[in-house]
Short mmCIF file of C-alpha atoms in Angstrom, two decimals:
data_model
loop_
_atom_site.label_atom_id
_atom_site.label_comp_id
_atom_site.label_asym_id
_atom_site.label_seq_id
_atom_site.Cartn_x
_atom_site.Cartn_y
_atom_site.Cartn_z
CA MET R 1 -13.41 -4.30 81.65
CA ALA R 2 -13.95 -6.46 78.91
CA ASP R 3 -13.37 -10.15 78.71
CA ARG R 4 -10.37 -11.41 77.06
CA VAL R 5 -8.47 -14.89 76.09
CA PHE R 6 -4.93 -14.36 75.87
CA ILE R 7 -1.93 -16.21 74.52
CA GLU R 8 1.68 -15.63 76.07
CA GLY R 9 5.00 -16.29 74.41
CA LEU R 10 3.79 -17.98 71.19
CA ALA R 11 7.53 -18.59 69.53
CA ILE R 12 7.39 -18.63 65.83
CA GLU R 13 10.40 -18.87 63.33
CA THR R 14 9.89 -16.60 60.35
CA CYS R 15 11.76 -14.57 57.89
CA ILE R 16 12.07 -11.03 59.03
CA GLY R 17 14.36 -8.59 58.77
CA VAL R 18 15.95 -5.46 56.76
CA TYR R 19 19.38 -6.66 56.12
CA ASP R 20 20.36 -8.90 53.33
CA TRP R 21 21.44 -11.78 55.39
CA GLU R 22 18.35 -11.59 57.67
CA LYS R 23 16.45 -12.27 54.47
CA GLU R 24 18.51 -15.76 54.16
CA ILE R 25 17.60 -17.08 57.49
CA ARG R 26 14.73 -17.66 59.81
CA GLN R 27 14.71 -15.80 63.23
CA LYS R 28 12.26 -16.27 66.25
CA VAL R 29 9.79 -13.85 67.02
CA VAL R 30 7.42 -14.17 70.14
CA LEU R 31 3.95 -13.27 70.18
CA ASP R 32 1.86 -12.08 73.16
CA LEU R 33 -1.86 -11.78 72.61
CA GLU R 34 -4.85 -10.34 74.39
CA LEU R 35 -8.32 -11.16 72.30
CA GLU R 36 -11.17 -9.21 73.41
CA VAL R 37 -14.17 -11.36 73.05
CA GLY R 38 -17.68 -11.77 75.11
CA LEU R 39 -16.92 -14.86 77.60
CA ALA R 40 -20.41 -14.76 79.26
CA THR R 41 -22.19 -17.16 76.77
CA ALA R 42 -19.26 -19.80 76.95
CA GLY R 43 -19.13 -19.31 80.94
CA ALA R 44 -22.77 -20.42 80.97
CA SER R 45 -22.76 -23.05 78.26
CA ASP R 46 -19.51 -24.57 78.83
CA ALA R 47 -19.14 -25.05 75.08
CA LEU R 48 -16.08 -24.28 72.69
CA ALA R 49 -18.37 -23.16 70.17
CA ASP R 50 -19.27 -20.33 72.10
CA THR R 51 -15.75 -18.70 72.55
CA VAL R 52 -12.42 -18.07 70.71
CA ASP R 53 -10.46 -21.34 70.38
CA TYR R 54 -7.07 -20.34 71.54
CA ARG R 55 -5.49 -23.66 70.04
CA ALA R 56 -7.35 -22.58 66.30
CA VAL R 57 -5.66 -19.02 66.90
CA ALA R 58 -2.37 -20.60 67.64
CA ASP R 59 -2.24 -22.77 64.74
CA ARG R 60 -3.36 -20.23 62.34
CA LEU R 61 -0.66 -17.72 63.26
CA ILE R 62 2.08 -20.28 63.70
CA ALA R 63 1.09 -20.76 59.75
CA LEU R 64 0.78 -17.02 58.96
CA VAL R 65 3.88 -16.11 60.37
CA GLY R 66 5.83 -18.87 59.70
CA ALA R 67 5.13 -18.38 55.95
CA ALA R 68 5.56 -14.31 56.28
CA ARG R 69 8.55 -12.57 54.49
CA CYS R 70 8.55 -8.95 56.14
CA GLU R 71 11.25 -6.69 56.71
CA LEU R 72 9.75 -4.66 59.55
CA LEU R 73 7.96 -6.22 62.80
CA GLU R 74 5.24 -3.32 61.93
CA ALA R 75 4.15 -5.08 58.95
CA LEU R 76 4.04 -8.55 60.43
CA GLY R 77 1.78 -7.00 63.21
CA GLU R 78 -0.58 -5.56 60.95
CA SER R 79 -0.87 -8.77 59.00
CA ILE R 80 -1.39 -10.83 62.28
CA CYS R 81 -4.03 -8.16 63.59
CA ASP R 82 -5.83 -8.11 60.09
CA CYS R 83 -5.83 -11.98 60.23
CA LEU R 84 -7.08 -12.63 63.39
CA LEU R 85 -9.80 -9.78 63.19
CA SER R 86 -11.22 -11.10 59.92
CA GLU R 87 -11.09 -14.65 60.89
CA PHE R 88 -12.21 -14.99 64.35
CA ALA R 89 -15.19 -13.29 66.35
CA LEU R 90 -12.85 -10.76 67.76
CA ARG R 91 -13.62 -7.07 69.13
CA ARG R 92 -10.11 -6.11 69.57
CA VAL R 93 -6.74 -7.48 69.50
CA ARG R 94 -3.62 -6.41 71.33
CA LEU R 95 -0.44 -7.56 70.30
CA LYS R 96 3.11 -7.53 71.89
CA LEU R 97 5.48 -8.87 69.01
CA SER R 98 9.02 -9.26 69.97
CA LYS R 99 12.15 -10.20 68.25
CA PRO R 100 14.59 -11.38 70.84
CA GLY R 101 17.98 -10.89 70.42
CA ALA R 102 17.67 -8.01 67.57
CA VAL R 103 19.52 -5.83 69.65
CA ALA R 104 22.45 -7.35 71.42
CA GLU R 105 22.40 -4.85 74.30
CA ALA R 106 18.82 -5.47 75.12
CA THR R 107 16.73 -8.07 76.74
CA ASN R 108 14.01 -7.65 74.21
CA VAL R 109 12.65 -5.47 71.50
CA GLY R 110 9.34 -5.11 69.47
CA ILE R 111 6.14 -3.43 69.14
CA LEU R 112 2.92 -3.41 70.97
CA ILE R 113 -0.19 -2.55 68.77
CA GLU R 114 -4.16 -2.58 69.29
CA ARG R 115 -6.38 -2.98 66.60
CA ARG R 116 -10.21 -2.94 66.69
CA ALA R 117 -12.91 -5.05 64.66
CA ASP R 118 -14.48 -1.83 64.01
CA GLY R 119 -11.67 -0.17 62.36
CA VAL R 120 -11.50 2.71 64.88
CA SER R 121 -7.75 3.07 65.82
CA GLU R 122 -6.62 3.97 69.11
CA ALA R 123 -4.85 7.44 69.66
#
C-alpha cells in the first residue's frame, strides 16, 4: 500500500450549480482528499520539506475553490486534481467532493475521482 497524506472535511464556499439562482449565491462544498506521496524520507528526516505540506495544500484549495465558478462538481473536481498534481509532488489524488443539501432527501451527494500524475486514468 502506498503512503498517503489525507485531508478530511475541508469545507469551502463557492459558486456552483446549473440553476440560475445557484449562479447568484455561494454554496458549501466539502473535500476529502487522499494524496499519494512517499513518506519514508520525511519519516527519517523529520523535515517538512521532505513531505507534502497539508496546510499549503488546504490553503491552495481554499483559494482555488473559493474563486471557482462551475456548474458541475465534475468540472470542479477535475480542476482540483489538475491543480494538486501540477503544483505538488504527488503520485495520485483521490478526491471525494460533496455538495451537502443538493438533494433534500439525501444526507449528501457528490463525486469520487482519482487522478494520477502520470496521466494514466483508472478504469
